[in-house]
Amino acid sequence: MLESIKMHTRQKAIRIHAQSEKAVTCVDSKFGGEFYLPADMQLPASASGEEMEFLAQINFSQMPPLPGFPDKGLLQFFLCTAEEEMEEMEMAAPSSQGHFQVRYFPSIEWKPSDGHNLATHQKQALKGRWPMERLEGAMEFEQAEEMATLSLGEEGIITNLGAEAFVEQLTEDELEEAGYDLSDCADVDRFCMDFGNWGCKAGGYPSIRQGDLRLDEDGFEEYTTLLFQYDLTTQQELEADTFSFLIRPADLAACRFEDILLCWHNCY
């Protein structure tokens, strides 16, 4: 059954790794640090006026091709990290609620001498307001294929929105034959790590923990494409923060990034 799931749910993805030793400019694909900000543009702010923190940006001309995604332009991700704002943030929230913002620049007007087009990451000013590790450094891209995410919920094995039909016949007995005893905590952790699709990436399947958050509200199921996942999960830390930015396919095709759904989870 696992092979059947792999066959029927395969999707292309670009996995992204942080490389802290590689030099980058403010217009390169990167996590944290200095980022592109035109002189006439302000930093994004929450509904209460709180400045957001720069998380990452993808320069599509540097990323390998991915079906449906742009091949040029700069896409930026910002998050409000003020603790009071994060406490109010829903587990799944559209960008209209002001907890985060995605910005897209179809073209970049910048050269190294343009210091006025440079904004400095607010890390020191924001440090301690929200206790989360930050990724830093250049992005390294790796082409990949993923099968639908598998995890464990209150009612057994769960998967992503739209892939339910392919996994509904997967049983714990079959997983035990594959080497996963779901009555054993260590095996549960290994199963969730092996099939969780964790890590930073564009495309593919979002990671899930207790269920796909797009099932929580009417209309959320329309956001079927994983635009970007910013993820701190590791084998040693399975309860770290995961931010999955999702978009409607038609909006992605038109390079419209004003209406994004963010699913944030950080516990098993």
mmCIF file of C-alpha atoms in Angstrom:
data_model
loop_
_atom_site.group_PDB
_atom_site.id
_atom_site.type_symbol
_atom_site.label_atom_id
_atom_site.label_comp_id
_atom_site.label_asym_id
_atom_site.label_seq_id
_atom_site.Cartn_x
_atom_site.Cartn_y
_atom_site.Cartn_z
ATOM 1 C CA MET A 1 0.000 0.000 0.000
ATOM 2 C CA LEU A 2 2.849 2.397 0.724
ATOM 3 C CA GLU A 3 4.168 1.869 -2.797
ATOM 4 C CA SER A 4 0.703 2.541 -4.195
ATOM 5 C CA ILE A 5 0.479 5.792 -2.200
ATOM 6 C CA LYS A 6 3.887 6.849 -3.491
ATOM 7 C CA MET A 7 2.831 6.100 -7.071
ATOM 8 C CA HIS A 8 -0.500 7.930 -6.959
ATOM 9 C CA THR A 9 0.383 10.976 -4.870
ATOM 10 C CA ARG A 10 3.802 11.960 -6.238
ATOM 11 C CA GLN A 11 4.423 15.693 -6.535
ATOM 12 C CA LYS A 12 7.522 17.639 -7.489
ATOM 13 C CA ALA A 13 9.079 19.853 -4.840
ATOM 14 C CA ILE A 14 12.167 21.974 -4.315
ATOM 15 C CA ARG A 15 13.748 21.313 -0.941
ATOM 16 C CA ILE A 16 15.594 24.274 0.504
ATOM 17 C CA HIS A 17 18.555 24.248 2.889
ATOM 18 C CA ALA A 18 20.272 27.133 4.670
ATOM 19 C CA GLN A 19 23.955 27.627 3.869
ATOM 20 C CA SER A 20 25.397 30.115 6.343
ATOM 21 C CA GLU A 21 28.898 30.216 4.828
ATOM 22 C CA LYS A 22 27.883 31.363 1.341
ATOM 23 C CA ALA A 23 27.973 35.092 0.615
ATOM 24 C CA VAL A 24 24.662 36.632 -0.495
ATOM 25 C CA THR A 25 23.323 40.036 -1.471
ATOM 26 C CA CYS A 26 19.959 41.512 -0.507
ATOM 27 C CA VAL A 27 18.372 40.209 -3.729
ATOM 28 C CA ASP A 28 19.531 36.591 -3.469
ATOM 29 C CA SER A 29 17.470 33.660 -2.190
ATOM 30 C CA LYS A 30 18.084 33.625 1.544
ATOM 31 C CA PHE A 31 16.888 33.173 5.109
ATOM 32 C CA GLY A 32 17.105 36.215 7.383
ATOM 33 C CA GLY A 33 19.741 38.904 7.064
ATOM 34 C CA GLU A 34 19.514 41.881 4.702
ATOM 35 C CA PHE A 35 16.668 41.889 2.228
ATOM 36 C CA TYR A 36 15.404 43.859 -0.734
ATOM 37 C CA LEU A 37 13.256 46.864 0.143
ATOM 38 C CA PRO A 38 12.684 49.688 -2.367
ATOM 39 C CA ALA A 39 13.302 53.159 -0.978
ATOM 40 C CA ASP A 40 9.620 54.128 -1.228
ATOM 41 C CA MET A 41 8.295 51.047 0.569
ATOM 42 C CA GLN A 42 7.796 50.469 4.294
ATOM 43 C CA LEU A 43 8.266 47.282 6.260
ATOM 44 C CA PRO A 44 5.056 45.223 6.524
ATOM 45 C CA ALA A 45 3.109 45.792 9.735
ATOM 46 C CA SER A 46 0.390 43.916 11.601
ATOM 47 C CA ALA A 47 -3.145 45.212 12.050
ATOM 48 C CA SER A 48 -2.001 46.855 15.303
ATOM 49 C CA GLY A 49 0.960 48.554 13.617
ATOM 50 C CA GLU A 50 3.624 46.103 14.811
ATOM 51 C CA GLU A 51 6.494 45.768 12.334
ATOM 52 C CA MET A 52 6.870 42.246 10.963
ATOM 53 C CA GLU A 53 10.045 40.221 10.858
ATOM 54 C CA PHE A 54 11.637 39.148 7.593
ATOM 55 C CA LEU A 55 11.775 35.346 7.386
ATOM 56 C CA ALA A 56 13.008 34.514 3.905
ATOM 57 C CA GLN A 57 12.964 35.406 0.230
ATOM 58 C CA ILE A 58 13.130 33.317 -2.950
ATOM 59 C CA ASN A 59 14.649 34.685 -6.117
ATOM 60 C CA PHE A 60 12.901 32.482 -8.681
ATOM 61 C CA SER A 61 15.630 33.002 -11.263
ATOM 62 C CA GLN A 62 17.944 31.103 -8.861
ATOM 63 C CA MET A 63 15.518 28.271 -8.044
ATOM 64 C CA PRO A 64 15.229 25.192 -10.286
ATOM 65 C CA PRO A 65 12.046 25.136 -12.402
ATOM 66 C CA LEU A 66 8.903 23.967 -10.609
ATOM 67 C CA PRO A 67 5.597 23.435 -12.480
ATOM 68 C CA GLY A 68 3.174 26.290 -11.899
ATOM 69 C CA PHE A 69 5.729 28.565 -10.214
ATOM 70 C CA PRO A 70 7.234 31.753 -11.670
ATOM 71 C CA ASP A 71 10.668 31.569 -13.272
ATOM 72 C CA LYS A 72 11.644 35.099 -12.252
ATOM 73 C CA GLY A 73 10.888 37.687 -9.591
ATOM 74 C CA LEU A 74 11.519 37.923 -5.856
ATOM 75 C CA LEU A 75 9.085 36.513 -3.281
ATOM 76 C CA GLN A 76 9.393 37.586 0.364
ATOM 77 C CA PHE A 77 7.843 36.235 3.565
ATOM 78 C CA PHE A 78 7.274 38.302 6.709
ATOM 79 C CA LEU A 79 5.817 37.281 10.066
ATOM 80 C CA CYS A 80 4.614 39.280 13.057
ATOM 81 C CA THR A 81 6.707 37.911 15.924
ATOM 82 C CA ALA A 82 5.387 40.115 18.704
ATOM 83 C CA GLU A 83 4.299 37.663 21.377
ATOM 84 C CA GLU A 84 0.881 39.243 21.875
ATOM 85 C CA GLU A 85 0.229 39.036 18.145
ATOM 86 C CA MET A 86 1.254 35.396 17.963
ATOM 87 C CA GLU A 87 -1.032 34.489 20.841
ATOM 88 C CA GLU A 88 -3.938 35.895 18.852
ATOM 89 C CA MET A 89 -2.955 34.116 15.656
ATOM 90 C CA GLU A 90 -5.223 31.279 14.614
ATOM 91 C CA MET A 91 -3.708 27.910 13.727
ATOM 92 C CA ALA A 92 -4.789 28.601 10.152
ATOM 93 C CA ALA A 93 -5.098 32.230 9.080
ATOM 94 C CA PRO A 94 -5.388 34.073 5.756
ATOM 95 C CA SER A 95 -3.059 37.008 5.097
ATOM 96 C CA SER A 96 -5.979 39.427 5.427
ATOM 97 C CA GLN A 97 -5.802 39.005 9.216
ATOM 98 C CA GLY A 98 -2.485 40.839 9.362
ATOM 99 C CA HIS A 99 -0.351 38.206 11.107
ATOM 100 C CA PHE A 100 1.977 37.807 8.141
ATOM 101 C CA GLN A 101 2.590 39.151 4.655
ATOM 102 C CA VAL A 102 3.926 37.823 1.365
ATOM 103 C CA ARG A 103 5.414 40.302 -1.100
ATOM 104 C CA TYR A 104 6.297 39.711 -4.733
ATOM 105 C CA PHE A 105 8.501 41.862 -6.954
ATOM 106 C CA PRO A 106 8.206 40.823 -10.636
ATOM 107 C CA SER A 107 11.472 42.623 -11.348
ATOM 108 C CA ILE A 108 14.264 43.964 -9.161
ATOM 109 C CA GLU A 109 15.664 47.455 -9.559
ATOM 110 C CA TRP A 110 18.937 47.088 -7.673
ATOM 111 C CA LYS A 111 22.693 47.028 -8.048
ATOM 112 C CA PRO A 112 25.347 46.613 -5.317
ATOM 113 C CA SER A 113 25.932 50.352 -5.016
ATOM 114 C CA ASP A 114 22.246 51.024 -4.221
ATOM 115 C CA GLY A 115 22.521 51.255 -0.456
ATOM 116 C CA HIS A 116 19.203 53.141 -0.233
ATOM 117 C CA ASN A 117 17.393 50.018 -1.466
ATOM 118 C CA LEU A 118 18.624 47.974 1.453
ATOM 119 C CA ALA A 119 16.807 47.265 4.702
ATOM 120 C CA THR A 120 18.498 45.563 7.613
ATOM 121 C CA HIS A 121 16.937 42.557 9.323
ATOM 122 C CA GLN A 122 15.378 43.536 12.642
ATOM 123 C CA LYS A 123 16.689 40.511 14.495
ATOM 124 C CA GLN A 124 18.310 42.294 17.423
ATOM 125 C CA ALA A 125 15.311 44.511 18.042
ATOM 126 C CA LEU A 126 12.938 41.547 17.912
ATOM 127 C CA LYS A 127 15.093 39.076 19.819
ATOM 128 C CA GLY A 128 13.268 37.511 22.751
ATOM 129 C CA ARG A 129 9.798 38.649 21.724
ATOM 130 C CA TRP A 130 8.998 35.192 20.441
ATOM 131 C CA PRO A 131 11.185 32.218 21.479
ATOM 132 C CA MET A 132 11.782 30.587 18.102
ATOM 133 C CA GLU A 133 15.029 29.716 16.376
ATOM 134 C CA ARG A 134 15.682 31.567 13.114
ATOM 135 C CA LEU A 135 17.254 30.233 9.959
ATOM 136 C CA GLU A 136 20.101 32.272 8.495
ATOM 137 C CA GLY A 137 22.060 32.155 5.264
ATOM 138 C CA ALA A 138 21.837 31.524 1.553
ATOM 139 C CA MET A 139 19.301 29.078 0.163
ATOM 140 C CA GLU A 140 20.517 25.910 -1.499
ATOM 141 C CA PHE A 141 17.960 24.157 -3.703
ATOM 142 C CA GLU A 142 17.442 20.444 -4.255
ATOM 143 C CA GLN A 143 14.940 18.963 -6.699
ATOM 144 C CA ALA A 144 12.784 16.228 -5.185
ATOM 145 C CA GLU A 145 9.551 14.247 -5.410
ATOM 146 C CA GLU A 146 7.239 13.681 -2.460
ATOM 147 C CA MET A 147 4.384 11.383 -1.634
ATOM 148 C CA ALA A 148 1.470 12.595 0.478
ATOM 149 C CA THR A 149 2.296 13.330 4.107
ATOM 150 C CA LEU A 150 1.442 10.627 6.638
ATOM 151 C CA SER A 151 1.029 11.301 10.336
ATOM 152 C CA LEU A 152 -1.061 10.132 13.292
ATOM 153 C CA GLY A 153 -4.236 11.766 14.525
ATOM 154 C CA GLU A 154 -6.788 10.913 17.164
ATOM 155 C CA GLU A 155 -8.504 8.511 14.772
ATOM 156 C CA GLY A 156 -5.416 6.875 13.333
ATOM 157 C CA ILE A 157 -3.370 7.516 10.207
ATOM 158 C CA ILE A 158 -4.004 10.914 8.615
ATOM 159 C CA THR A 159 -2.857 12.632 5.429
ATOM 160 C CA ASN A 160 -3.143 15.841 3.423
ATOM 161 C CA LEU A 161 -6.311 17.327 2.025
ATOM 162 C CA GLY A 162 -7.123 15.568 -1.254
ATOM 163 C CA ALA A 163 -5.010 12.466 -0.609
ATOM 164 C CA GLU A 164 -7.417 10.756 1.794
ATOM 165 C CA ALA A 165 -8.681 8.225 -0.760
ATOM 166 C CA PHE A 166 -5.178 6.902 -1.337
ATOM 167 C CA VAL A 167 -4.405 6.187 2.319
ATOM 168 C CA GLU A 168 -7.762 5.144 3.770
ATOM 169 C CA GLN A 169 -6.881 1.469 3.281
ATOM 170 C CA LEU A 170 -3.447 1.760 4.881
ATOM 171 C CA THR A 171 -3.517 -0.200 8.132
ATOM 172 C CA GLU A 172 -1.296 -0.307 11.184
ATOM 173 C CA ASP A 173 -0.616 -3.971 10.387
ATOM 174 C CA GLU A 174 0.870 -2.960 7.032
ATOM 175 C CA LEU A 175 3.005 -0.336 8.737
ATOM 176 C CA GLU A 176 4.181 -2.924 11.251
ATOM 177 C CA GLU A 177 5.241 -5.141 8.338
ATOM 178 C CA ALA A 178 7.183 -2.141 7.023
ATOM 179 C CA GLY A 179 8.952 -1.824 10.383
ATOM 180 C CA TYR A 180 6.769 0.670 12.261
ATOM 181 C CA ASP A 181 5.109 -0.499 15.481
ATOM 182 C CA LEU A 182 2.705 2.330 16.265
ATOM 183 C CA SER A 183 2.289 1.111 19.833
ATOM 184 C CA ASP A 184 5.922 2.037 20.420
ATOM 185 C CA CYS A 185 6.645 5.753 20.980
ATOM 186 C CA ALA A 186 10.046 5.595 19.318
ATOM 187 C CA ASP A 187 8.540 3.957 16.221
ATOM 188 C CA VAL A 188 5.765 6.571 16.141
ATOM 189 C CA ASP A 189 8.374 9.334 16.119
ATOM 190 C CA ARG A 190 10.323 7.548 13.374
ATOM 191 C CA PHE A 191 7.166 7.032 11.296
ATOM 192 C CA CYS A 192 6.168 10.691 11.605
ATOM 193 C CA MET A 193 9.686 11.821 10.742
ATOM 194 C CA ASP A 194 10.040 9.470 7.759
ATOM 195 C CA PHE A 195 6.681 10.357 6.178
ATOM 196 C CA GLY A 196 6.171 13.909 7.482
ATOM 197 C CA ASN A 197 7.654 15.843 4.540
ATOM 198 C CA TRP A 198 9.418 18.129 7.014
ATOM 199 C CA GLY A 199 11.870 20.835 6.078
ATOM 200 C CA CYS A 200 11.893 24.070 4.141
ATOM 201 C CA LYS A 201 10.665 23.801 0.562
ATOM 202 C CA ALA A 202 8.566 25.105 -2.289
ATOM 203 C CA GLY A 203 5.882 22.844 -3.753
ATOM 204 C CA GLY A 204 5.174 19.304 -2.638
ATOM 205 C CA TYR A 205 3.023 18.521 0.397
ATOM 206 C CA PRO A 206 2.738 20.543 3.604
ATOM 207 C CA SER A 207 3.702 18.805 6.821
ATOM 208 C CA ILE A 208 0.845 18.072 9.213
ATOM 209 C CA ARG A 209 0.638 16.945 12.829
ATOM 210 C CA GLN A 210 -2.867 16.292 14.184
ATOM 211 C CA GLY A 211 -4.639 16.931 10.893
ATOM 212 C CA ASP A 212 -4.732 19.126 7.812
ATOM 213 C CA LEU A 213 -5.718 22.590 9.038
ATOM 214 C CA ARG A 214 -7.374 23.389 5.698
ATOM 215 C CA LEU A 215 -10.322 21.296 6.846
ATOM 216 C CA ASP A 216 -11.034 23.711 9.714
ATOM 217 C CA GLU A 217 -12.847 26.461 7.793
ATOM 218 C CA ASP A 218 -15.015 26.701 4.688
ATOM 219 C CA GLY A 219 -12.959 27.916 1.750
ATOM 220 C CA PHE A 220 -9.576 26.886 3.140
ATOM 221 C CA GLU A 221 -9.646 23.755 0.981
ATOM 222 C CA GLU A 222 -9.159 25.983 -2.084
ATOM 223 C CA TYR A 223 -5.531 26.657 -1.102
ATOM 224 C CA THR A 224 -4.156 23.492 -2.633
ATOM 225 C CA THR A 225 -0.592 24.518 -3.570
ATOM 226 C CA LEU A 226 2.231 24.715 -1.053
ATOM 227 C CA LEU A 227 3.954 27.972 -1.940
ATOM 228 C CA PHE A 228 6.642 27.782 0.744
ATOM 229 C CA GLN A 229 7.269 25.922 3.976
ATOM 230 C CA TYR A 230 9.502 27.416 6.673
ATOM 231 C CA ASP A 231 10.203 24.556 9.031
ATOM 232 C CA LEU A 232 12.460 24.047 12.044
ATOM 233 C CA THR A 233 11.603 20.381 12.643
ATOM 234 C CA THR A 234 14.498 17.950 13.139
ATOM 235 C CA GLN A 235 14.870 14.357 14.308
ATOM 236 C CA GLN A 236 15.849 15.745 17.702
ATOM 237 C CA GLU A 237 13.075 18.352 17.832
ATOM 238 C CA LEU A 238 9.813 16.993 16.464
ATOM 239 C CA GLU A 239 7.718 19.719 18.091
ATOM 240 C CA ALA A 240 9.386 22.721 16.479
ATOM 241 C CA ASP A 241 7.553 25.446 14.570
ATOM 242 C CA THR A 242 6.330 24.759 11.044
ATOM 243 C CA PHE A 243 4.853 27.486 8.818
ATOM 244 C CA SER A 244 3.154 26.349 5.610
ATOM 245 C CA PHE A 245 2.195 29.158 3.209
ATOM 246 C CA LEU A 246 -0.527 27.940 0.836
ATOM 247 C CA ILE A 247 -2.008 29.507 -2.271
ATOM 248 C CA ARG A 248 -4.771 28.893 -4.791
ATOM 249 C CA PRO A 249 -3.373 27.522 -8.095
ATOM 250 C CA ALA A 250 -5.045 30.258 -10.165
ATOM 251 C CA ASP A 251 -3.473 32.960 -7.988
ATOM 252 C CA LEU A 252 -0.040 31.364 -8.334
ATOM 253 C CA ALA A 253 -0.401 31.143 -12.112
ATOM 254 C CA ALA A 254 -1.275 34.852 -12.219
ATOM 255 C CA CYS A 255 1.507 35.780 -9.742
ATOM 256 C CA ARG A 256 -1.066 37.141 -7.297
ATOM 257 C CA PHE A 257 0.282 36.767 -3.761
ATOM 258 C CA GLU A 258 -2.095 38.982 -1.781
ATOM 259 C CA ASP A 259 -4.334 36.111 -0.623
ATOM 260 C CA ILE A 260 -2.302 33.424 1.139
ATOM 261 C CA LEU A 261 -3.255 30.898 3.795
ATOM 262 C CA LEU A 262 -0.741 30.237 6.580
ATOM 263 C CA CYS A 263 -0.968 27.018 8.572
ATOM 264 C CA TRP A 264 1.210 27.181 11.680
ATOM 265 C CA HIS A 265 1.734 24.231 14.004
ATOM 266 C CA ASN A 266 4.326 23.340 16.603
ATOM 267 C CA CYS A 267 3.154 20.350 18.601
ATOM 268 C CA TYR A 268 2.549 16.670 17.982
#
